[in-house]
XYZ file of C-alpha atoms in Angstrom:
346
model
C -6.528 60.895 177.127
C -7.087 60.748 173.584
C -5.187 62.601 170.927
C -7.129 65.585 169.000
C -6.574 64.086 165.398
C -8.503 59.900 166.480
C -11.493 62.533 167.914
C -12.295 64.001 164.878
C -11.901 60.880 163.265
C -14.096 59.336 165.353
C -16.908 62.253 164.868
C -16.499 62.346 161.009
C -17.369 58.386 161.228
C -20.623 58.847 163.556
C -21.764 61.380 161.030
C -21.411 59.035 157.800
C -23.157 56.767 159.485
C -25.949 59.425 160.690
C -26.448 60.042 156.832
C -26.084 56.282 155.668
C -29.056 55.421 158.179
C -31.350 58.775 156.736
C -30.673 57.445 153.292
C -32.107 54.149 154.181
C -35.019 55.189 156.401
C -35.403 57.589 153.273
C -35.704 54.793 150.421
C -37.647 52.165 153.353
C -40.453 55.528 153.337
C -40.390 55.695 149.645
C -40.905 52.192 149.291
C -43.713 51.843 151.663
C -45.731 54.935 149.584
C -45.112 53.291 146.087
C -47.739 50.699 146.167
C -50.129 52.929 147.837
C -49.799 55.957 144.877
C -49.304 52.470 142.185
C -52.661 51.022 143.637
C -54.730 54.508 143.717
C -53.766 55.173 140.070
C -55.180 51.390 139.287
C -58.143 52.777 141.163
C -58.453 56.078 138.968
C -58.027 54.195 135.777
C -60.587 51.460 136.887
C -63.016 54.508 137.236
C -62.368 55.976 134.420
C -62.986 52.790 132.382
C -66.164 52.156 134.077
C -67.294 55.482 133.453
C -66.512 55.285 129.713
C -68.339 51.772 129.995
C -71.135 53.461 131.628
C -71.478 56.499 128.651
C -71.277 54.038 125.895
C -73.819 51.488 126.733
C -76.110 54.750 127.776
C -75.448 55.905 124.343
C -76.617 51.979 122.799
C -79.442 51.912 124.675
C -80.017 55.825 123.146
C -79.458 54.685 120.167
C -81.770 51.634 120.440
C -85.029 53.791 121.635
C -84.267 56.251 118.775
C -84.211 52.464 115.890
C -87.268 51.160 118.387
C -89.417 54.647 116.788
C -88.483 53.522 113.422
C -90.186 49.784 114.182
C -93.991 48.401 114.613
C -95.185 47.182 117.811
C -96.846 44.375 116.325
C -95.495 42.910 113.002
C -91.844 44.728 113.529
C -91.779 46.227 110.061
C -90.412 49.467 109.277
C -92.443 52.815 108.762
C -89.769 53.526 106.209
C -91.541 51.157 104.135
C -94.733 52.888 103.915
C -94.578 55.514 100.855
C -96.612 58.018 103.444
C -94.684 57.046 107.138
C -98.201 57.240 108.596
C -98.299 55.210 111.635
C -100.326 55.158 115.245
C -99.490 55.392 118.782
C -100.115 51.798 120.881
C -101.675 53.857 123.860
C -103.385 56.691 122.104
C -107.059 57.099 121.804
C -108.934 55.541 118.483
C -109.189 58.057 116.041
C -112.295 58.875 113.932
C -112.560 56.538 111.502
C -112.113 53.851 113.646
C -114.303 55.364 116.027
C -117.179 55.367 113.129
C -116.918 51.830 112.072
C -117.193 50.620 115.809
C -119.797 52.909 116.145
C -121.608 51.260 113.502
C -120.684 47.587 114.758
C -122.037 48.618 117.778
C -119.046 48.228 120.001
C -117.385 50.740 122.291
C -112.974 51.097 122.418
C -111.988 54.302 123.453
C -108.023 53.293 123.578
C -106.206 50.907 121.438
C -104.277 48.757 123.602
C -108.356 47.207 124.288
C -108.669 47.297 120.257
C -105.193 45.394 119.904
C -105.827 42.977 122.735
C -108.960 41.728 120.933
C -107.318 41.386 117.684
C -103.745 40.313 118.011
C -103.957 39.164 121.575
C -101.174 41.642 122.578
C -101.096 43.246 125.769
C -99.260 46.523 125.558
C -100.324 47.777 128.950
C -96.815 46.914 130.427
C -94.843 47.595 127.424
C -91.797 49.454 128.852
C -90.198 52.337 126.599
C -86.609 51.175 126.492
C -88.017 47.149 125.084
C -91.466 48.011 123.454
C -91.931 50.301 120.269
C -94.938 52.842 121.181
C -95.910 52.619 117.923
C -97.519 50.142 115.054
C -98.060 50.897 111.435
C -101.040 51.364 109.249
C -100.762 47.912 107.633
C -101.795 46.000 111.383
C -104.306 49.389 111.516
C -106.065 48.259 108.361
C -105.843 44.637 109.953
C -107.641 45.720 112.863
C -110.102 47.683 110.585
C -110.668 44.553 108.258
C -111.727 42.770 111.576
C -114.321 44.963 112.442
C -115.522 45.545 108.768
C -117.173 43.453 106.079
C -115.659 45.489 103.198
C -112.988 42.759 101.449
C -109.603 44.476 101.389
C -106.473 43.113 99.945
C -104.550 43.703 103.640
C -102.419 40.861 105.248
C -100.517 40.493 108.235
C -97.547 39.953 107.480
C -96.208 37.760 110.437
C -97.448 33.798 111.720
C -97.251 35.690 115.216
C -97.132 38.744 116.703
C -92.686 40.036 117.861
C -91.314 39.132 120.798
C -89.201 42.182 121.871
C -86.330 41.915 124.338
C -83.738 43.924 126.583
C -80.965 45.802 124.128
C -77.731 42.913 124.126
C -74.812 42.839 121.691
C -76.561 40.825 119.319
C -79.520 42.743 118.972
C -81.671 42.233 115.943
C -83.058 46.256 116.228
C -80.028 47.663 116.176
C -78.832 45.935 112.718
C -81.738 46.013 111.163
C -84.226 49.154 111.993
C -84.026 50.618 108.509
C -85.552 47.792 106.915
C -87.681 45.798 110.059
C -86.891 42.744 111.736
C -86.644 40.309 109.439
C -88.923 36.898 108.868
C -88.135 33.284 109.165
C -88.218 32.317 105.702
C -91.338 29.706 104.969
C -90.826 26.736 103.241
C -92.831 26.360 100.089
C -96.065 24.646 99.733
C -95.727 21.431 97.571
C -97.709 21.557 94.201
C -100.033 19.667 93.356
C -100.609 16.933 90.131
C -101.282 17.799 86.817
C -104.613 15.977 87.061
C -105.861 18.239 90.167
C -104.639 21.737 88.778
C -106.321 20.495 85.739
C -109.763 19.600 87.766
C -109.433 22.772 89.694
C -109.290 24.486 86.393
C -112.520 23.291 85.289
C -114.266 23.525 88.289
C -112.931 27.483 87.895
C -114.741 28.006 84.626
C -118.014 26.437 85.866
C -118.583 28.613 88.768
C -117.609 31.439 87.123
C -120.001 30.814 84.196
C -122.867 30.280 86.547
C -122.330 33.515 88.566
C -122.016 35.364 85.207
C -125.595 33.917 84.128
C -126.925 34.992 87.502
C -125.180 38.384 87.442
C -126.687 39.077 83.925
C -130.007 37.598 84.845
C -129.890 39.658 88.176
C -129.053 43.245 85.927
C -132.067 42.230 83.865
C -134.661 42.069 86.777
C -132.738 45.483 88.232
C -133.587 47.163 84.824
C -136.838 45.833 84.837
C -137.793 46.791 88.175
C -135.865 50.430 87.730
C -136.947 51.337 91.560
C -133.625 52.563 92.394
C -134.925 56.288 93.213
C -138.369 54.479 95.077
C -136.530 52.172 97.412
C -133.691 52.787 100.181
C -130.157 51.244 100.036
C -129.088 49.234 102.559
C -126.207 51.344 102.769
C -128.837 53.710 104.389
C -128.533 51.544 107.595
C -126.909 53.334 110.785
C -125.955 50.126 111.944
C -123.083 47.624 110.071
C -125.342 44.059 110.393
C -123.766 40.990 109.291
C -124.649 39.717 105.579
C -126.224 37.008 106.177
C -129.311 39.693 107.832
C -128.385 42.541 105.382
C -129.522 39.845 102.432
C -132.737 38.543 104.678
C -134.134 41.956 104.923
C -133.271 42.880 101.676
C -135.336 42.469 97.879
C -134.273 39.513 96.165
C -134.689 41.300 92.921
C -133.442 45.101 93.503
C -131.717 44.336 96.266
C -132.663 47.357 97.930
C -134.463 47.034 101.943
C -137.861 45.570 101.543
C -140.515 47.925 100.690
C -143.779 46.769 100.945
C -142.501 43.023 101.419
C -144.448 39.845 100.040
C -143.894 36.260 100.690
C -143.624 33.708 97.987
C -144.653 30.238 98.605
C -141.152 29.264 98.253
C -140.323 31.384 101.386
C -138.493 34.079 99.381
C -139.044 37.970 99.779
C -139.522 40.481 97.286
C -140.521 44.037 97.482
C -144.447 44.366 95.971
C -143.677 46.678 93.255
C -140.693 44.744 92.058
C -141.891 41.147 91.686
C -145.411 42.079 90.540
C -143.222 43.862 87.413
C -140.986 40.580 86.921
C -143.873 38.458 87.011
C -145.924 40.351 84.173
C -142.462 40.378 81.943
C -140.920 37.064 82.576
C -143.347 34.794 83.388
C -144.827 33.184 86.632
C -142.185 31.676 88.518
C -140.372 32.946 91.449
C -136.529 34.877 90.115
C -134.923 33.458 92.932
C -135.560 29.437 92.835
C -137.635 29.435 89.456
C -140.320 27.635 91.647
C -144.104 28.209 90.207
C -145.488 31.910 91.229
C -148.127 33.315 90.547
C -149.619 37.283 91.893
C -152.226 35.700 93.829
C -149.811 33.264 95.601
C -147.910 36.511 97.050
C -148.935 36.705 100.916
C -147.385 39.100 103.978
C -145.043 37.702 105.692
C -144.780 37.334 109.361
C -145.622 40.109 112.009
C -142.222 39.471 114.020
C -140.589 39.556 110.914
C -142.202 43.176 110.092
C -141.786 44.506 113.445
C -138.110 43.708 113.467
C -138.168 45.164 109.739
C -139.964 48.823 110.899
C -137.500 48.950 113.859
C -134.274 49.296 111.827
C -132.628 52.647 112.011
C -131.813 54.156 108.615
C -130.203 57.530 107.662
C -132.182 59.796 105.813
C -131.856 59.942 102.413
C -132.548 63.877 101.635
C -129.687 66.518 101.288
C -128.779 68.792 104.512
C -130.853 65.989 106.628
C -128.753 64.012 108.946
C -131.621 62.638 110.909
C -131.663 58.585 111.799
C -135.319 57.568 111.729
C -136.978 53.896 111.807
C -137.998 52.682 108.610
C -141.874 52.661 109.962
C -141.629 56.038 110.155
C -139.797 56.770 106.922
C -142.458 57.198 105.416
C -144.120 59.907 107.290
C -140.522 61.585 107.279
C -140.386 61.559 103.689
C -143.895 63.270 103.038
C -142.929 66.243 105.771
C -139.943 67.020 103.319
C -142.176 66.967 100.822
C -144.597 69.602 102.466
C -141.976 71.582 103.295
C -140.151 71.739 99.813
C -143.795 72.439 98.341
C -144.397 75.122 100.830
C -141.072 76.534 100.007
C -142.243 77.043 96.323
């Protein structure tokens, strides 16, 4: 039988060893959890990055729509340029004024991305809000407008080709440079010529500009001789913008005003009646145009298709409060019932 003092030794020894083996299942448990809570706060912070990740390149691309308002579909120049910021939206509708000079062209846009198709050969039907500017400045307007018009205008475009716009990326050229546009390949030079050509095209300068100031003068003579400016209509009276080339076929070789009354020459030249019979009696008998021999029994009518084509063009009237676009056969007529009616009104 065991003595009382080796038992509670022997209990005192199974409890230290109780506690020894909590303590290490303890520190085994806390072992085991410390890669789990290490690898969900790697988790967290991996989120958290992403998510600031995520808000900044939002806010770039933000920032790039807001610089891609600033910038020209077309050319990529900057409204801030333009002393008046006007500029025009790529899918809008064509506003007046362009509406008018079509009109007169006789052609029919009623949107621009048709208009700028034709022109630049741009598509902006896909254009996509986040690449594309919406869009392009009054310089490419007045291009378009100087397409459709014969009126000479100092206006250039002011790229070889139309931009090329892409996705927003670290190095994007918007971004850096929206204040000012998107700036141009520089263009090399264009070699000069000799001293003997500059020196040719020189003279050849002076000649032609002589000769159109001896026709100009001799061209102001005839115009004060003739004096018919109040008689005969302008072609600027025509509803419709015709090319040049017909403008000057139907038009007086002397007043330069649409044939009124129109005789032939036997040098094939036309001339209003009134005016050539004047020119004739006070410079001599030759035709003004070619200097060819003329004389007032030489002058015949010209052709009927030629007249019928002539009666058949639309012209505005002339008179005040009268907006009315008659045919110049029937100008005439048109003319005398304003007359009736103004004497009636007296």
């Amino acid at each position: 039988k065991p003595l009382p003092e080796e038992s509670h030794l022997a209990k005192s020894d199974n409890r230290e060893m109780a506690a020894s083996l909590d303590k290490v299942n303890d520190a085994m448990t806390i072992m085991l959890q410390e890669p789990f809570h290490r690898g969900q706060n790697l988790n967290n912070s991996m989120q958290s990055i992403d998510k600031d990740a995520f808000s900044v390149n939002q806010r770039e691309i933000e920032a790039h729509q807001v610089n891609l308002q600033h910038l020209c579909r077309i050319c990529g120049g900057s409204f801030k340029n333009d002393l008046y910021k006007r500029s025009h939206p790529v899918h809008g509708p064509v506003d007046d004024e362009m509406q008018a000079l079509l009109r007169k062209k006789e052609r029919k846009a009623t949107s621009w991305p048709d208009l700028l198709n034709k022109v630049f050969k741009v598509d902006v039907r896909g254009d996509m809000d986040t690449i594309h500017p919406t869009n392009f400045c009054h310089n490419c307007w007045s291009v378009v407008q100087r397409k459709f018009s014969n009126v000479p205008c100092e206006v250039y475009f002011p790229r070889k080709g139309t931009m090329e716009w892409h996705p927003h990326s670290t190095s994007c050229d918007v971004c850096g440079t929206s204040s000012h546009g998107i700036k141009r390949k520089m263009q090399d030079p264009s070699p000069e010529g000799g001293k003997k050509l500059r020196i040719i095209a020189e003279r050849a300068r002076r000649i032609m500009y002589a000769r159109s100031q001896k026709q100009l003068n001799s061209k102001n003579i005839m115009k004060k001789i003739t004096s018919c400016k109040k008689i005969h209509l302008s072609t600027k009276m025509l509803t419709v913008d015709y090319p040049a080339d017909f403008v000057k076929s139907i038009s007086c070789q002397i007043c330069e005003h649409i044939l009124a009354d129109p005789v032939e020459t036997t040098c094939k030249h036309l001339f209003c009646r009134l005016c050539i019979l004047k020119c004739l009696k006070v410079i001599g008998s030759y035709c003004p145009s070619c200097r060819y021999p003329c004389f007032p029994t030489d002058l015949v009518d010209p052709v009927r298709s030629f007249l019928n084509i002539l009666n058949a063009l639309a012209v505005r009237c002339p008179m005040k409060n009268c907006h009315e676009e008659i045919t110049l056969g029937k100008y005439t007529r048109h003319l005398s019932s304003h007359k009736e009616k103004k004497e009636k009104g007296t």
